[in-house]
mmCIF file of C-alpha atoms in Angstrom:
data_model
loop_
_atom_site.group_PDB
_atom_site.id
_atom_site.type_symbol
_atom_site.label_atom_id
_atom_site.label_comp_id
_atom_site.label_asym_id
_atom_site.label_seq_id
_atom_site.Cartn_x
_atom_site.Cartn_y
_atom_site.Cartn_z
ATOM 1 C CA UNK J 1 86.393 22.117 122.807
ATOM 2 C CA UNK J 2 86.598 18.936 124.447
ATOM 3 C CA UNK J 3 84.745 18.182 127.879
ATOM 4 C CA UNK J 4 84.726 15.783 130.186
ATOM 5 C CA UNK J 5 81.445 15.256 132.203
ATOM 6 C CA UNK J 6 82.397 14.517 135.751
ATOM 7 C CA UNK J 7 79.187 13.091 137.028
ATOM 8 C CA UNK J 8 78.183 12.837 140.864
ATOM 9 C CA UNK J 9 77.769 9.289 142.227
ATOM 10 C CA UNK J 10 74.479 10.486 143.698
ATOM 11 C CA UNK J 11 73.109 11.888 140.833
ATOM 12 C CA UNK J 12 74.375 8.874 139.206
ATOM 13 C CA UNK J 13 72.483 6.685 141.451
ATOM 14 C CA UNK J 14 68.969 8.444 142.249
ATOM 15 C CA UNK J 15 68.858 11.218 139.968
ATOM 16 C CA UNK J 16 70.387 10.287 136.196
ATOM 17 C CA UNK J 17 68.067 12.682 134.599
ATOM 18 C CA UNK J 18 70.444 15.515 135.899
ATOM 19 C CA UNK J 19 73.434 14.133 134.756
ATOM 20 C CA UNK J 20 70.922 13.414 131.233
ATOM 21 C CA UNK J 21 70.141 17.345 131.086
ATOM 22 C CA UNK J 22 74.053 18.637 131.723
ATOM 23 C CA UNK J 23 75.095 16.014 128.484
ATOM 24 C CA UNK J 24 72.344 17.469 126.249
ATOM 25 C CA UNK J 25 72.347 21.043 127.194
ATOM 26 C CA UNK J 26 76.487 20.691 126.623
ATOM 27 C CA UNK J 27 75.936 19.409 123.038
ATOM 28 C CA UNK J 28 73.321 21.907 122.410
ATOM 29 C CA UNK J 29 76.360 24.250 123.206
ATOM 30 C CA UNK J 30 78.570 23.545 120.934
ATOM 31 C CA UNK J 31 81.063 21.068 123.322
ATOM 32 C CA UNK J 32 82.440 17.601 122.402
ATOM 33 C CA UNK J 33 81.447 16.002 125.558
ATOM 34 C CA UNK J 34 83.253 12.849 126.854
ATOM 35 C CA UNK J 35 82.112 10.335 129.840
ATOM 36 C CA UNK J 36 84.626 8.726 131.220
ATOM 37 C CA UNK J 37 83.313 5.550 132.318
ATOM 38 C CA UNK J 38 85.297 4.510 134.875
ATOM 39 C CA UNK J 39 84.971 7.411 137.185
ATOM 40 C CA UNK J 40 84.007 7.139 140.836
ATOM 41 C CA UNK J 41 83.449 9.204 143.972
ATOM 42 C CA UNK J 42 85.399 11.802 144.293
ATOM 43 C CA UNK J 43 86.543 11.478 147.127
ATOM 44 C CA UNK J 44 84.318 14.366 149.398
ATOM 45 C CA UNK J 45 82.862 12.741 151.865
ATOM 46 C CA UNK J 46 85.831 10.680 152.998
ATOM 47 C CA UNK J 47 87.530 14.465 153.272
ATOM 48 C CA UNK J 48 84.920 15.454 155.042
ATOM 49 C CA UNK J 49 84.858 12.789 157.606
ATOM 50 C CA UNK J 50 88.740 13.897 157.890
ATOM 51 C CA UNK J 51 90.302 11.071 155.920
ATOM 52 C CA UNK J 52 91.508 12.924 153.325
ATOM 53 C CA UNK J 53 94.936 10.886 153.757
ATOM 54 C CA UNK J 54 93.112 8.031 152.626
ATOM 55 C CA UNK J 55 91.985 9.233 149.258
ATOM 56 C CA UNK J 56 95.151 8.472 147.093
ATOM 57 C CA UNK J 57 93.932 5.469 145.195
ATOM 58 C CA UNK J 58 90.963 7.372 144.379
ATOM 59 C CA UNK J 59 92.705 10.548 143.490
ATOM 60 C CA UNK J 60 94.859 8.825 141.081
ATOM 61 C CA UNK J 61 91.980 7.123 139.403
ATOM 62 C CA UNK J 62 90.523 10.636 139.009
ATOM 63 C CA UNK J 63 93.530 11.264 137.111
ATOM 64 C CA UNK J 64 93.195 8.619 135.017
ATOM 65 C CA UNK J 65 89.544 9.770 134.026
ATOM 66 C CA UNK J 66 90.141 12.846 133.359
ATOM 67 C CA UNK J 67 93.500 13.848 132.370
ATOM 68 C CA UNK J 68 93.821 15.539 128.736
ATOM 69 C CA UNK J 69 90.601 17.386 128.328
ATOM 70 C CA UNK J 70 90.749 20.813 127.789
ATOM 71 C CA UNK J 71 87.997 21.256 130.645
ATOM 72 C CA UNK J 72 85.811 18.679 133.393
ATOM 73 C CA UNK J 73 82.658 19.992 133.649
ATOM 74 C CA UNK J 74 80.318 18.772 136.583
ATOM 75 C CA UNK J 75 76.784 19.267 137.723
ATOM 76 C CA UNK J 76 77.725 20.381 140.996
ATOM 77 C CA UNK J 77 79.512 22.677 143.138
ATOM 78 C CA UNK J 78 80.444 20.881 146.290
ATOM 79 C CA UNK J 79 82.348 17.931 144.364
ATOM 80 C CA UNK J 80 83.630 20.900 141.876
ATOM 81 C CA UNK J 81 85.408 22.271 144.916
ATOM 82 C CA UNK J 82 86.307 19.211 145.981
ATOM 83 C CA UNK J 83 88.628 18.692 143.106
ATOM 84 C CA UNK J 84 89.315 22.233 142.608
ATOM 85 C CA UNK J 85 90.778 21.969 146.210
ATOM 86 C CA UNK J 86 91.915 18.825 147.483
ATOM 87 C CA UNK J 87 93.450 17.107 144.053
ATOM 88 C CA UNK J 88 96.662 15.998 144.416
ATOM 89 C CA UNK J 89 99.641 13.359 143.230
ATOM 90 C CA UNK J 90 103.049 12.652 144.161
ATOM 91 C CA UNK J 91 103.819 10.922 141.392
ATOM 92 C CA UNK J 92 101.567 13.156 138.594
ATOM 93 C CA UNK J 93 101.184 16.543 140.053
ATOM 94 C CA UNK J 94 101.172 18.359 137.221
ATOM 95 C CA UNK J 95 98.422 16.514 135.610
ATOM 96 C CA UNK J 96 96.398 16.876 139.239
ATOM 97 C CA UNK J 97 96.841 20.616 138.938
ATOM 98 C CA UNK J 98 96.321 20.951 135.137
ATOM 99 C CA UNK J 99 92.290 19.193 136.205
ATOM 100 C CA UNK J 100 92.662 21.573 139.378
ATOM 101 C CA UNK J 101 92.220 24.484 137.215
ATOM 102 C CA UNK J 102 90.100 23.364 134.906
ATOM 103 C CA UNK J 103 87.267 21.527 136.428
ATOM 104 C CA UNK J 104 84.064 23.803 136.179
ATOM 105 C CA UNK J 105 80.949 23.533 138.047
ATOM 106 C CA UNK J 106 78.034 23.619 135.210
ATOM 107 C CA UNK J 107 76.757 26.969 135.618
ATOM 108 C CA UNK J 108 80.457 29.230 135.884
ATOM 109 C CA UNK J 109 81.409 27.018 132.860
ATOM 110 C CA UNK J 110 78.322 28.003 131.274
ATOM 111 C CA UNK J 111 78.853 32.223 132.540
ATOM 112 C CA UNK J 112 82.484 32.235 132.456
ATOM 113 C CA UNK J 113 84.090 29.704 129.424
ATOM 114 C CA UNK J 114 81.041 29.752 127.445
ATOM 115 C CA UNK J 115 79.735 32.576 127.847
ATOM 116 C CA UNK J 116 75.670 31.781 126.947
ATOM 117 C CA UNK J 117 73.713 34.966 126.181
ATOM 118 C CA UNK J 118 70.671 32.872 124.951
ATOM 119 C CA UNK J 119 68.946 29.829 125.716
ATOM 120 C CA UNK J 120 66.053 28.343 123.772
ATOM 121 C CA UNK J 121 64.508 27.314 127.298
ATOM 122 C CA UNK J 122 60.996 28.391 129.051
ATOM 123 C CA UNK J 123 59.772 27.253 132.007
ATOM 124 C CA UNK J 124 56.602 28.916 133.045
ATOM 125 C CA UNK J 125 56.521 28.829 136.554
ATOM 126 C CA UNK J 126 57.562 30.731 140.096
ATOM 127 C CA UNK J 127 61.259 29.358 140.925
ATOM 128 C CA UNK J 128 63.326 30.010 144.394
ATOM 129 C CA UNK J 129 66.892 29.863 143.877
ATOM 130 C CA UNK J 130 68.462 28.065 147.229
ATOM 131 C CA UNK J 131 72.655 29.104 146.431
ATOM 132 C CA UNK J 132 74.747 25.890 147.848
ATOM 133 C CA UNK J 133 77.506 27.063 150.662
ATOM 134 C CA UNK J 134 80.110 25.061 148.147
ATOM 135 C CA UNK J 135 78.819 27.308 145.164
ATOM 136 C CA UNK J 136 78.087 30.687 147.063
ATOM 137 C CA UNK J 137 80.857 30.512 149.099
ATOM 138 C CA UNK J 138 83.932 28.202 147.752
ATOM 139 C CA UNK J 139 83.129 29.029 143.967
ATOM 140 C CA UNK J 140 81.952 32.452 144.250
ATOM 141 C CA UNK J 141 79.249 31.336 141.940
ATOM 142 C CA UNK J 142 77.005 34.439 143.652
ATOM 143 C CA UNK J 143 77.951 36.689 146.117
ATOM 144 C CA UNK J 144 77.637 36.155 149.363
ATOM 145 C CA UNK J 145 75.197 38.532 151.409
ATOM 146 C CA UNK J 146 78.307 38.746 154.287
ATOM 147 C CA UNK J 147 80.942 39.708 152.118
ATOM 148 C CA UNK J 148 78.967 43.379 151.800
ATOM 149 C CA UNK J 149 80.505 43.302 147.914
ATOM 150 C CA UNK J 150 78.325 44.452 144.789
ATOM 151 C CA UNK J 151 75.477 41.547 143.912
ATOM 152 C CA UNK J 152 76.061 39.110 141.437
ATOM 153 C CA UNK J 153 74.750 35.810 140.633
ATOM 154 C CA UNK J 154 75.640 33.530 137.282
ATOM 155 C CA UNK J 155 73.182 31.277 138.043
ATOM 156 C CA UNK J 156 70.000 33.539 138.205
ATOM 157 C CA UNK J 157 71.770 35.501 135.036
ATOM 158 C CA UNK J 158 71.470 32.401 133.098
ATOM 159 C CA UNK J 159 68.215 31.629 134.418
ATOM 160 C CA UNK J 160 66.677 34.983 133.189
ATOM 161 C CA UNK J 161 67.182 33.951 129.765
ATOM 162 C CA UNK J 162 64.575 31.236 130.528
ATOM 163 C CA UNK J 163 61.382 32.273 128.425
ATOM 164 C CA UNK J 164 58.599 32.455 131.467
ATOM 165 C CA UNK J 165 60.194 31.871 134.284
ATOM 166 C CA UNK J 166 59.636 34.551 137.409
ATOM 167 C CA UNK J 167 62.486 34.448 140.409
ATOM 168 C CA UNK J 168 61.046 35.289 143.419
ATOM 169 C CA UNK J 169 62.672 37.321 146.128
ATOM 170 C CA UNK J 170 63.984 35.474 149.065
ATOM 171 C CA UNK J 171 64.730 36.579 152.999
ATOM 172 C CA UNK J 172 67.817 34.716 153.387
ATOM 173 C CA UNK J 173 69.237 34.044 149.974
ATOM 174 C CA UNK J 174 72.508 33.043 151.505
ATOM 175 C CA UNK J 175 71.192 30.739 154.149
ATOM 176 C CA UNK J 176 72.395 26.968 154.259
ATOM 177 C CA UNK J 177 69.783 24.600 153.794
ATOM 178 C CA UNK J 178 71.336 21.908 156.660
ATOM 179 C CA UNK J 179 72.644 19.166 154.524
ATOM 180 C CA UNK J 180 75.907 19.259 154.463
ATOM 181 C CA UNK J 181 76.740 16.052 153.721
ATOM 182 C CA UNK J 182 77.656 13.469 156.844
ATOM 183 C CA UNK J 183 76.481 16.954 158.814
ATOM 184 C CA UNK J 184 73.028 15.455 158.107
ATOM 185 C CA UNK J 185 73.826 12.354 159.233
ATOM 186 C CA UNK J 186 75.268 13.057 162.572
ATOM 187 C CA UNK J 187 73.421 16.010 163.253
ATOM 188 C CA UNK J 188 70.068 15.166 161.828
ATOM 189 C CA UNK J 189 67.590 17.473 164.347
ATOM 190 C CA UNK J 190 69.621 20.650 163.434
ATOM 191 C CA UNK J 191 69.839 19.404 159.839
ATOM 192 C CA UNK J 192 65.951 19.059 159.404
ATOM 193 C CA UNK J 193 65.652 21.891 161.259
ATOM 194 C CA UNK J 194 67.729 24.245 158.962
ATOM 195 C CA UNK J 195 65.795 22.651 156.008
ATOM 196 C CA UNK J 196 62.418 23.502 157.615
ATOM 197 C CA UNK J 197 63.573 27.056 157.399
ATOM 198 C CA UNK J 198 64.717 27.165 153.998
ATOM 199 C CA UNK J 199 61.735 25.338 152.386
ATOM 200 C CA UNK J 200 59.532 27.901 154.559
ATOM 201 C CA UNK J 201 61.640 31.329 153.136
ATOM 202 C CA UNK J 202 61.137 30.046 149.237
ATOM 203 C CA UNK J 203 57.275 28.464 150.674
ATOM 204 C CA UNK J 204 56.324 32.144 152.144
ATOM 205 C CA UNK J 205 57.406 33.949 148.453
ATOM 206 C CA UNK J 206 54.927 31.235 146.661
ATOM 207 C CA UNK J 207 57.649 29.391 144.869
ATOM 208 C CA UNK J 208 56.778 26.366 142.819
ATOM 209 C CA UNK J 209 60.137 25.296 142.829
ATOM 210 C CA UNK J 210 63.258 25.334 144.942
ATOM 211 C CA UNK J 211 66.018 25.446 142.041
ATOM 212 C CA UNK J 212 69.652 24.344 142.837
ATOM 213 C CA UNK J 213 73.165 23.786 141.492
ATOM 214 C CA UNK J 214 73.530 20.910 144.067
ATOM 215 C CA UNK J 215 71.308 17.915 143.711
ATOM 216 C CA UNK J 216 72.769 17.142 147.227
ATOM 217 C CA UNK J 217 70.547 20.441 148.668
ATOM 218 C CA UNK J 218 67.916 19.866 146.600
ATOM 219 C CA UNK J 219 67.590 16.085 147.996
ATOM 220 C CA UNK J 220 67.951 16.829 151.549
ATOM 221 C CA UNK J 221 65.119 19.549 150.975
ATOM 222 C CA UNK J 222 62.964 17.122 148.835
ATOM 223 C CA UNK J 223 62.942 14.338 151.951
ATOM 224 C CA UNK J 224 61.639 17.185 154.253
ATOM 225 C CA UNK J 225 58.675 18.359 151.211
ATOM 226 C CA UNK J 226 58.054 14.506 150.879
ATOM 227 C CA UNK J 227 57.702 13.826 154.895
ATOM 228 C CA UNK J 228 55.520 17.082 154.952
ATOM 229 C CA UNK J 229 53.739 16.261 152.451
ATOM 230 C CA UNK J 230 53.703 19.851 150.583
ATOM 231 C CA UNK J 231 53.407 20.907 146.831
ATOM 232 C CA UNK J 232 56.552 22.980 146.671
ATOM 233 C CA UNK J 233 59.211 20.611 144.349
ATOM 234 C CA UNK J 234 62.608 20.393 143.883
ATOM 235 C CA UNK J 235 64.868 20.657 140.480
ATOM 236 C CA UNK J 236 68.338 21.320 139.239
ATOM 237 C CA UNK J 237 69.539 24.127 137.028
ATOM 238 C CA UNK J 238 70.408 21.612 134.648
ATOM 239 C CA UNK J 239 66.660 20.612 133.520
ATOM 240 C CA UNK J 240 65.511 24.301 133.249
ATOM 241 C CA UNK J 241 68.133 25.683 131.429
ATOM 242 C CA UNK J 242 68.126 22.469 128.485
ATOM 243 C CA UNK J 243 64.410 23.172 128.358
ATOM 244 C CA UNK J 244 62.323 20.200 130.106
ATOM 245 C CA UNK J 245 58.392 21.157 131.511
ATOM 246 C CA UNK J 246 57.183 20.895 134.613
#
């Protein structure tokens, strides 16, 4: 099985040990796992600011990154259903849509293609599981508490298999934590204020850690714990499930 690693530019750029912990915990998996080095941004947030139109150069150097693997596996849902959605060509459509289907945020290609019954992982500690809106809610990586569907949730699944580790219950398991991505940046009082009320919910259940699939979340919530100066801290699935300590 041959993988491509589709890295995030900011975990790239301020947190490398994520991108470290996907590669290793891959391998330890079984996967031939390539880099492609020439990768870039996506694309997102130039979407998101509603210049999608403008993303063609970097859509076809997507292409040329990751065309040919049999899946792209990346650390994170919001640029996962980036791709997933907005990936397109008019001159190599069919290799667009061939990464279209199969790019895989880390944990569904660890639940779904994999399909990892055991991990040789512990992490001894009380863990809050903040569920990104791109994940929850574009990936169906858990299910949403407004859809009113049976519960399910790959990531926590996976992360029961870690020796030690105790979820704790949350009031709002669904509830966005106000990053959003240039939502922070142009709406920064309702931004911190969302994140004040998710760091409080995991806070009020005495977690340790607020664990994520989105390093994006995680460092919007990490500026607020560093500001406030408080003890709860911040890490990706990644780490936990390839077995680093606290």
């Amino acid at each position: 099985m041959k993988v491509a690693l589709f890295i995030p530019c900011y975990v790239d750029q301020f947190y490398p040990q994520v991108g470290i912990a996907t590669l290793e915990l891959l391998e330890k998996l079984g996967c031939e796992v390539d880099y492609p080095r020439n990768q870039t941004c996506c694309g997102q947030p130039m979407a998101n600011s509603g210049y999608e139109s403008k993303n063609e150069k970097i859509d076809e150097l997507f292409i040329d990154n990751f065309a040919g693997y049999d899946y792209v596996v990346c650390p994170s849902g919001s640029c996962t259903l980036h791709i997933k959605d907005h990936l397109h060509s008019t001159s190599r459509e069919n290799e667009a849509g061939l990464i279209r289907n199969n790019v895989y945020e880390l944990v569904e290609f660890l639940h779904d293609i994999l399909k990892v019954d055991k991990l040789e992982a512990a992490f001894p500690h009380k863990v809050g599981l903040h569920a990104s809106c791109h994940g929850l809610r574009g990936l169906r990586i858990a299910a949403a508490p407004e859809l009113n569907i049976p519960p399910f949730n790959k990531t926590a699944t996976l992360l029961q298999k870690v020796k030690g580790l105790e979820m704790v219950d949350l009031n709002m398991p669904g509830e966005c934590c106000g990053f959003g991505g240039t939502f922070a940046v142009g709406e920064e009082a309702l931004s911190v204020k969302m994140g004040n009320d998710r760091i409080k919910d995991h806070t009020s259940h005495e977690a340790e850690f607020i664990v994520g699939n989105d390093m994006s979340c995680l460092m919007h919530l990490e500026g607020i714990i560093s500001r406030n100066k408080m003890r709860v801290k911040v890490m990706h699935v990644a780490e936990i499930l390839n077995g680093v300590s606290a």
